[in-house]
Structures are given as C-alpha cells and as structure tokens.
C-alpha cells in the first residue's frame, strides 16, 4: 500500500529522529540529527559571515538546544528543517544579545501554526519538497534577496544598500517571491 | 483585526533580522492573528529549506564530545503559557514578568508614569535597537502633532485610536515612516498601546515640546 511505503519514509526522516530524542533521549537518533544537521548548520552560519571557529561553537549550541527542547517538537506543526532553522535563528539572536533581556522567542513558543492530523509530518515533507522546487525556480534577483535575508539576517534596507538597489525594488522582490512560494505551499497541501 | 504588519516585516521577523522591540510587537500580533501566523510559518519553512540547502561544512567537533555535553543537560521544563490577561498577549506578559521589579498583575499594576493629562507611560527594557514603551491614553486624548527621527511601530493592546490611515483596535499594527507627521484621536474608551520607535519624538507644536520634555525622561 502506498500509504505504508510513505510512512516508512517518514520514520527514517529527521522528523522521526527529533521525536525519538524528545520522547526517549535516544542517542542514536541524536547522532543521526548531528550527522544530518551539523554540517548544514555550519555551512549556513559560515555563509552568513561567521568565521569557522565561531560557527562551530554556534552549531554546538544549536544542537544542545535541539536536545534540550526536542520534547516540544511537534511534527504536526513544522518539518524538522523548519524547526531546527527556528532554533538556529533564535540561538544566533540570543548569542548576539547575550547581555540583554530577551524572553519572547524561545523555540517552544512555536510561532508556526499548522494543521493537525496523523500524516502531517508527511505533509510537511511534501511541502518542503514543493518549496525547494519553487525556490530553485525563482528568478535570480528574487532568490538573491531571500538568501541574503535568511543567511545573513539582513534587513531589507541593508540588502538594498549592499546591492545598490532602491528599497522599493527589494521589497517588491520579496513580495513577488513570497507570492510564488505561497502558491507552491498551497500545491503541496 | 484589520491592520497587519507588512510582508516585509513578517519575513524579516521569520529570518531573525528584526531588533528586540520589533520582535516583541510582531510576537504579540501573531498571538492574535492566525493569518500572519500562517505567513510567518511559510517564511520559516523557507528558512528550513535554505538550511537544508546550505553547503555542508564539516564540524571540527566530533559527535561523542557533543553527546557528553548534552547527556548531562536536563530536558527543558515544559513552560506553561502565562495566565491569560485581557490586555497583554503572552509574549508581553512574559517580558513584563521577567523585567519588572514588581510581580505582574495586569495593566493597573504597572508603574505608569504621568506624562501629561491623558497620557501615561512605562518604559519596557529591550535589547539593542529601538526603544519600546507602553502607553496608556485616556478617552479622546489627542497627542500633539509630531514627527519621529526614525520609523515607528504601534501595536494596540486595548481600546483604540483613529488617524488618517484608519481606525486601529486591539491587535492592530501600524507602521509609520519617520517623516510621517501624524495626528491621532484616542477612542472614547481610551487606548493601551505598545510603541516601538527610534528615539525621542520631535514635536511640531509648543504643547508637544512640553510633552516631549516629560515623555523622554
């Protein structure tokens, strides 16, 4: 049966590793998460302009938080990629603001909402695949603006200054890119 | 709710590019707005794909060293959401509970400071970036005409106001550019708002200059 085959895929996916770490503190699942995410996280941070040693520290900090907060991961609400991304984002912000107060965006605040149901982990994987395809098809100008926003956490006015573009152009590229991505997400549902 | 943060602001929030005060405003709006939550969820999913597609760079730390570090770390305790407050969304309650010296008991328990008749304020400690202030305005209050040295972001918490951009009620967010001199009239029931701005307001009338002397202290 098709559903059964798809479920097998889900069980081997990062979503299942996160659930196993959350439920049982499973070291083997954590190793799988480490092998999958650590090099990507490092690449993500290095692309964002961190030097490799600093990126190493940050990656470890992210993975510690993944371990500690895995219990609050809900595969019905986000794919593993998305959840780890939000942890990485919050970790980078927290490290940058270490000396200042901050109590808003811990990962279990879970800003991302989503539908509920038994096969939603599968669904979020389909969405991720649809999104990836849509991102690849974006015109270069739109993709570059999004990459700068995400990898480098640049505000749109900083991107405009860097790229020598009017702010209005950068804003409309983000808007256009998101319209396309929204269509892709709709199609993945 | 009719006034939402712009797409640009939501994307900046999801990618981690907004300063603390702005983050607080958006987090509070999201709690009350399923539409923007879906928007942010989509923007975070884009981040997830970006992470997945990032070039793989090997770590100089091995797994066993990391495992030794985490096994001693207890799982994070489940954090129950704070008791619902009729005025303040949970992210703000959490912030008020952790940064104010007195325990949080709601809008009447805050250390409001008199500014002018009809306007009181409390400064909210936030990280680097624009400052955040809670305002309590009386019914019918009209702040003096003024401009701002930088952009200003307003989140209505209760009551509301009206300006030339429309009527704003609980949960609504208004983004205003620096050069936009504006006039508001608070609703008859008054208004509680969280305002994030770049610095002291620049009043354009003598009454406003008086207000500014009190408001920046």
Coordinates of C-alpha atoms in Angstrom, one line a residue:
Chain A
X1 CA 0.0 0.0 0.0
X2 CA 1.2 3.4 -0.9
X3 CA 0.5 5.0 2.5
X4 CA 2.5 2.3 4.2
X5 CA 5.5 2.9 2.0
X6 CA 5.3 6.6 2.7
X7 CA 5.1 6.0 6.4
X8 CA 8.4 4.1 6.2
X9 CA 10.0 7.1 4.6
X10 CA 8.7 9.3 7.4
X11 CA 10.1 7.0 10.1
X12 CA 13.6 7.4 8.7
X13 CA 13.3 11.1 8.4
X14 CA 14.7 13.8 10.6
X15 CA 11.2 14.3 12.0
X16 CA 11.3 10.8 13.4
X17 CA 14.8 11.4 14.9
X18 CA 13.6 14.6 16.6
X19 CA 10.5 12.8 18.0
X20 CA 12.8 9.9 19.3
X21 CA 15.1 12.4 21.0
X22 CA 12.2 14.2 22.5
X23 CA 10.4 11.1 23.8
X24 CA 13.3 8.8 24.8
X25 CA 16.5 10.9 24.7
X26 CA 17.6 8.4 22.1
X27 CA 21.4 8.8 21.4
X28 CA 21.3 7.0 18.1
X29 CA 18.6 9.3 16.8
X30 CA 20.6 12.3 18.1
X31 CA 23.6 11.0 16.2
X32 CA 21.5 10.9 13.0
X33 CA 20.4 14.5 13.7
X34 CA 24.0 15.5 14.3
X35 CA 25.2 14.0 11.1
X36 CA 22.4 15.5 9.1
X37 CA 22.2 19.0 10.5
X38 CA 25.7 19.8 11.9
X39 CA 27.4 20.3 8.5
X40 CA 24.4 22.2 7.1
X41 CA 24.2 24.4 10.2
X42 CA 27.9 25.2 9.9
X43 CA 27.5 26.0 6.2
X44 CA 24.5 28.2 7.0
X45 CA 26.4 30.2 9.6
X46 CA 29.6 30.4 7.5
X47 CA 27.6 31.7 4.6
X48 CA 26.1 34.2 6.9
X49 CA 29.6 35.6 7.5
X50 CA 30.7 33.8 10.7
X51 CA 34.3 32.6 10.9
X52 CA 34.5 28.7 11.1
X53 CA 35.6 28.6 14.7
X54 CA 32.7 30.8 15.8
X55 CA 30.3 28.8 13.6
X56 CA 31.5 25.5 15.3
X57 CA 30.6 27.0 18.7
X58 CA 27.2 28.2 17.5
X59 CA 26.4 24.8 15.8
X60 CA 27.1 23.0 19.1
X61 CA 24.9 25.5 21.0
X62 CA 22.1 24.9 18.5
X63 CA 22.4 21.1 18.8
X64 CA 22.4 21.3 22.6
X65 CA 19.1 23.3 22.4
X66 CA 17.8 20.7 19.9
X67 CA 18.5 18.0 22.5
X68 CA 17.0 20.0 25.4
X69 CA 13.9 21.3 23.6
X70 CA 13.2 18.2 21.4
X71 CA 10.3 17.3 23.6
X72 CA 8.4 20.4 22.5
X73 CA 8.9 19.5 18.8
X74 CA 5.5 18.7 17.2
X75 CA 5.8 17.1 13.7
X76 CA 2.2 18.3 13.1
X77 CA 3.3 21.9 13.2
X78 CA 6.6 22.0 11.3
X79 CA 9.1 19.9 9.4
X80 CA 12.4 19.1 11.2
X81 CA 14.2 21.5 8.8
X82 CA 11.9 24.4 9.7
X83 CA 12.1 23.7 13.5
X84 CA 15.9 23.4 13.5
X85 CA 16.0 26.6 11.4
X86 CA 14.0 28.5 14.1
X87 CA 16.3 27.1 16.8
X88 CA 19.3 28.2 14.8
X89 CA 17.8 31.6 14.2
X90 CA 16.9 32.1 17.9
X91 CA 20.3 30.9 19.0
X92 CA 22.1 33.3 16.8
X93 CA 19.9 36.2 18.0
X94 CA 20.4 35.1 21.7
X95 CA 24.2 34.9 21.3
X96 CA 24.2 38.4 19.7
X97 CA 22.0 39.8 22.5
X98 CA 23.5 37.7 25.3
X99 CA 23.8 40.5 27.7
X100 CA 20.4 41.9 27.2
X101 CA 17.0 40.7 28.3
X102 CA 15.0 38.5 26.0
X103 CA 12.1 36.3 26.8
X104 CA 10.0 36.3 23.7
X105 CA 11.0 33.7 21.2
X106 CA 12.1 30.5 22.8
X107 CA 11.6 27.7 20.4
X108 CA 8.6 26.2 22.2
X109 CA 6.7 29.4 21.7
X110 CA 6.2 27.8 18.3
X111 CA 5.2 30.7 16.2
X112 CA 4.5 28.4 13.3
X113 CA 0.9 27.2 13.2
X114 CA -0.3 24.3 11.1
X115 CA -3.0 21.7 10.5
X116 CA -3.1 18.7 12.8
X117 CA -3.5 15.1 12.0
X118 CA -1.6 11.8 11.8
X119 CA 0.0 12.3 8.5
X120 CA 1.0 15.9 8.7
X121 CA 4.7 15.1 9.1
X122 CA 4.4 13.5 5.7
X123 CA 2.6 16.6 4.5
X124 CA 5.2 19.0 5.8
X125 CA 7.8 16.9 3.9
X126 CA 5.8 17.3 0.8
X127 CA 5.5 21.0 1.4
X128 CA 9.3 21.2 1.9
X129 CA 9.9 19.5 -1.4
X130 CA 7.4 21.8 -3.2
X131 CA 9.0 24.8 -1.6
X132 CA 12.5 23.7 -2.5
X133 CA 11.4 23.3 -6.2
X134 CA 9.8 26.7 -6.1
X135 CA 12.8 28.3 -4.6
X136 CA 15.0 26.9 -7.3
X137 CA 12.7 28.3 -9.9
X138 CA 12.7 31.8 -8.5
X139 CA 14.3 34.5 -10.8
X140 CA 17.9 35.2 -9.6
X141 CA 17.1 38.7 -8.3
X142 CA 14.4 37.4 -6.0
X143 CA 16.4 34.4 -4.8
X144 CA 19.5 36.5 -4.0
X145 CA 17.4 38.9 -1.9
X146 CA 15.8 36.0 0.0
X147 CA 19.2 34.3 0.6
X148 CA 20.7 37.5 1.9
X149 CA 17.7 37.9 4.3
X150 CA 18.0 34.4 5.6
X151 CA 21.7 33.5 5.6
X152 CA 22.9 36.9 6.7
X153 CA 19.8 38.1 8.6
X154 CA 20.0 41.4 6.8
X155 CA 17.1 43.8 6.9
X156 CA 15.7 44.7 3.6
X157 CA 17.1 48.2 3.8
X158 CA 20.6 46.8 4.4
X159 CA 20.2 44.5 1.4
X160 CA 19.1 47.4 -0.7
X161 CA 22.2 49.3 0.2
X162 CA 24.5 46.3 -0.4
X163 CA 23.0 45.5 -3.8
X164 CA 22.8 49.1 -4.8
X165 CA 19.0 48.7 -5.4
X166 CA 16.1 51.0 -4.4
X167 CA 14.4 49.8 -1.2
X168 CA 11.1 49.6 -3.1
X169 CA 12.7 47.1 -5.6
X170 CA 14.0 44.8 -2.8
X171 CA 10.6 44.9 -1.1
X172 CA 8.7 44.1 -4.2
X173 CA 11.1 41.2 -4.9
X174 CA 10.4 39.7 -1.5
X175 CA 6.7 40.2 -2.1
X176 CA 6.8 38.5 -5.5
X177 CA 9.0 35.7 -4.2
X178 CA 6.6 35.0 -1.4
X179 CA 3.6 35.0 -3.7
X180 CA 5.2 32.2 -5.7
X181 CA 6.2 30.3 -2.6
X182 CA 2.7 30.6 -1.2
X183 CA 1.4 29.0 -4.4
X184 CA 3.9 26.2 -4.1
X185 CA 2.9 25.6 -0.5
X186 CA -0.7 25.5 -1.5
X187 CA 0.1 23.0 -4.1
X188 CA 1.9 20.8 -1.6
X189 CA -1.1 20.6 0.6
Chain B
X1 CA -8.3 42.9 13.2
X2 CA -7.7 44.9 10.0
X3 CA -4.2 46.3 10.2
X4 CA -1.4 43.7 9.9
X5 CA 2.4 44.1 9.8
X6 CA 3.7 44.2 6.2
X7 CA 5.0 41.1 4.5
X8 CA 8.5 42.6 4.6
X9 CA 8.3 42.9 8.3
X10 CA 7.0 39.3 8.7
X11 CA 9.8 37.9 6.6
X12 CA 12.4 39.9 8.5
X13 CA 10.9 38.5 11.7
X14 CA 11.0 35.0 10.5
X15 CA 14.6 35.3 9.2
X16 CA 15.7 36.8 12.5
X17 CA 16.5 40.3 11.2
X18 CA 14.4 42.4 13.5
X19 CA 15.6 44.1 16.7
X20 CA 14.2 43.0 20.1
X21 CA 11.4 45.6 20.4
X22 CA 10.1 44.9 16.9
X23 CA 10.2 41.2 17.6
X24 CA 8.0 41.7 20.7
X25 CA 5.4 43.7 18.7
X26 CA 5.2 41.0 16.0
X27 CA 5.1 38.1 18.5
X28 CA 2.2 39.8 20.3
X29 CA 0.4 40.4 17.0
X30 CA 0.9 36.8 15.9
X31 CA -0.7 35.5 19.0
X32 CA -3.9 37.2 18.0
X33 CA -3.7 36.7 14.2
X34 CA -3.9 33.3 12.5
X35 CA -3.4 34.9 9.1
X36 CA 0.0 36.3 10.0
X37 CA 0.9 33.1 11.9
X38 CA 0.4 31.2 8.6
X39 CA 2.5 33.8 6.8
X40 CA 5.4 33.5 9.3
X41 CA 5.1 29.7 9.3
X42 CA 5.6 29.9 5.5
X43 CA 8.6 32.2 5.9
X44 CA 10.1 29.9 8.4
X45 CA 9.5 26.9 6.1
X46 CA 11.6 28.9 3.5
X47 CA 14.3 29.2 6.2
X48 CA 14.1 25.4 6.7
X49 CA 14.7 24.8 3.0
X50 CA 17.5 27.3 3.0
X51 CA 19.1 25.5 5.9
X52 CA 18.7 22.1 4.2
X53 CA 20.3 23.5 1.0
X54 CA 23.2 25.2 2.8
X55 CA 26.6 24.0 1.7
X56 CA 27.8 21.1 4.1
X57 CA 30.9 22.2 6.0
X58 CA 32.4 19.5 8.3
X59 CA 32.4 20.3 12.0
X60 CA 35.7 20.2 13.9
X61 CA 34.0 18.8 16.9
X62 CA 33.1 15.1 17.0
X63 CA 29.8 13.6 18.0
X64 CA 30.9 11.9 21.2
X65 CA 32.2 15.2 22.6
X66 CA 28.8 16.8 22.0
X67 CA 26.9 13.8 23.3
X68 CA 28.9 14.0 26.6
X69 CA 27.9 17.6 26.8
X70 CA 24.2 17.1 26.2
X71 CA 23.5 13.9 28.3
X72 CA 24.1 16.0 31.4
X73 CA 21.7 18.7 30.2
X74 CA 18.2 18.1 31.6
X75 CA 15.3 18.5 29.1
X76 CA 13.8 22.0 29.2
X77 CA 10.9 22.1 31.6
X78 CA 7.6 22.5 29.9
X79 CA 6.7 26.2 30.1
X80 CA 3.0 26.6 30.7
X81 CA 1.8 29.7 29.0
X82 CA 1.2 32.6 31.4
X83 CA -2.4 33.1 32.7
X84 CA -4.3 34.9 30.0
X85 CA -4.5 38.6 30.5
X86 CA -7.3 40.7 28.9
X87 CA -4.9 43.4 27.7
X88 CA -1.4 41.9 27.3
X89 CA -0.6 39.0 24.9
X90 CA 1.6 36.2 26.4
X91 CA 4.9 37.4 24.9
X92 CA 4.4 40.7 26.6
X93 CA 3.2 39.2 29.9
X94 CA 6.4 37.0 29.9
X95 CA 8.5 40.1 29.2
X96 CA 6.8 42.1 31.9
X97 CA 7.1 39.3 34.4
X98 CA 10.8 38.9 33.8
X99 CA 11.8 42.5 33.6
X100 CA 9.7 44.4 36.1
X101 CA 10.6 44.6 39.8
X102 CA 7.0 44.0 41.0
X103 CA 5.1 40.8 40.1
X104 CA 2.9 41.2 37.1
X105 CA -0.8 41.7 38.0
X106 CA -2.1 43.3 34.9
X107 CA -2.5 46.8 33.4
X108 CA -3.4 48.5 36.7
X109 CA -0.3 47.1 38.5
X110 CA 2.3 48.6 36.1
X111 CA 4.5 51.6 37.3
X112 CA 2.8 54.1 35.0
X113 CA 4.4 57.5 34.9
X114 CA 2.4 60.6 34.4
X115 CA 3.4 62.5 31.2
X116 CA 0.6 65.0 30.5
X117 CA -3.1 64.7 31.5
X118 CA -4.4 61.8 29.4
X119 CA -1.1 60.1 28.8
X120 CA 1.0 57.8 31.0
X121 CA 3.9 55.6 30.0
X122 CA 6.1 52.7 31.1
X123 CA 9.5 52.0 29.5
X124 CA 10.0 48.4 28.6
X125 CA 13.5 47.0 28.8
X126 CA 14.5 45.7 25.4
X127 CA 17.8 44.7 23.7
X128 CA 19.8 46.9 21.3
X129 CA 17.8 48.8 18.8
X130 CA 14.7 50.9 19.0
X131 CA 13.2 51.6 22.4
X132 CA 9.8 50.1 23.5
X133 CA 7.2 52.0 25.6
X134 CA 3.8 51.1 26.9
X135 CA 1.3 53.9 26.7
X136 CA -1.9 54.4 28.5
X137 CA -4.1 57.1 26.8
X138 CA -7.3 58.5 28.2
X139 CA -10.5 58.6 26.1
X140 CA -10.5 61.3 23.4
X141 CA -6.8 62.2 24.0
X142 CA -5.0 63.7 21.1
X143 CA -1.2 63.5 21.2
X144 CA 0.3 66.7 19.9
X145 CA 1.3 66.7 16.3
X146 CA 4.8 65.3 16.0
X147 CA 7.3 63.6 13.7
X148 CA 9.9 60.9 14.6
X149 CA 13.6 60.7 13.9
X150 CA 13.0 57.1 12.8
X151 CA 10.3 54.6 11.9
X152 CA 7.6 53.9 14.5
X153 CA 5.7 50.7 15.1
X154 CA 2.5 50.8 17.2
X155 CA 0.6 47.8 18.5
X156 CA -2.9 48.4 20.0
X157 CA -3.4 46.3 23.1
X158 CA -6.8 47.5 24.2
X159 CA -9.2 50.3 23.2
X160 CA -8.1 52.0 20.0
X161 CA -7.5 55.2 18.1
X162 CA -8.1 56.7 14.7
X163 CA -5.7 58.6 12.4
X164 CA -5.7 59.4 8.7
X165 CA -4.7 55.8 8.0
X166 CA -7.8 54.4 9.5
X167 CA -9.2 53.0 12.8
X168 CA -7.0 50.8 14.9
X169 CA -8.2 48.3 17.5
X170 CA -6.7 45.6 19.7
X171 CA -4.1 43.5 17.8
X172 CA -3.7 46.1 15.0
X173 CA -0.3 47.1 14.0
X174 CA 0.6 50.5 12.4
X175 CA 4.0 51.1 10.7
X176 CA 4.8 54.7 10.2
X177 CA 7.8 56.1 8.3
X178 CA 9.9 58.7 10.1
X179 CA 8.7 61.7 8.0
X180 CA 5.0 61.0 8.5
X181 CA 3.8 63.7 10.9
X182 CA 0.6 62.3 12.3
X183 CA -2.4 63.2 14.4
X184 CA -4.4 60.7 16.3
X185 CA -7.5 60.7 18.4
X186 CA -7.9 58.0 21.0
X187 CA -11.3 56.2 21.2
X188 CA -13.7 57.3 23.9
X189 CA -12.7 54.2 26.0
X190 CA -9.1 55.2 25.8
X191 CA -6.2 53.1 24.5
X192 CA -3.3 51.0 25.7
X193 CA -0.6 50.6 23.1
X194 CA 3.0 49.3 22.8
X195 CA 5.0 51.7 20.7
X196 CA 8.5 50.9 19.4
X197 CA 10.4 53.8 18.0
X198 CA 13.9 55.1 17.3
X199 CA 14.1 57.9 19.8
X200 CA 12.6 61.0 21.3
X201 CA 9.7 62.3 19.3
X202 CA 10.1 65.7 17.6
X203 CA 7.0 67.8 18.4
X204 CA 5.8 70.3 16.0
X205 CA 3.9 72.5 18.4
X206 CA 4.8 74.2 21.7
X207 CA 2.4 71.9 23.6
X208 CA 4.2 69.0 22.0
X209 CA 7.6 70.3 23.1
X210 CA 6.3 70.3 26.7
X211 CA 5.1 66.7 26.3
X212 CA 8.4 65.7 24.8
X213 CA 10.2 67.0 27.9
X214 CA 8.2 64.7 30.1
X215 CA 8.0 61.8 27.7
X216 CA 11.7 61.3 27.1
X217 CA 12.6 61.2 30.8

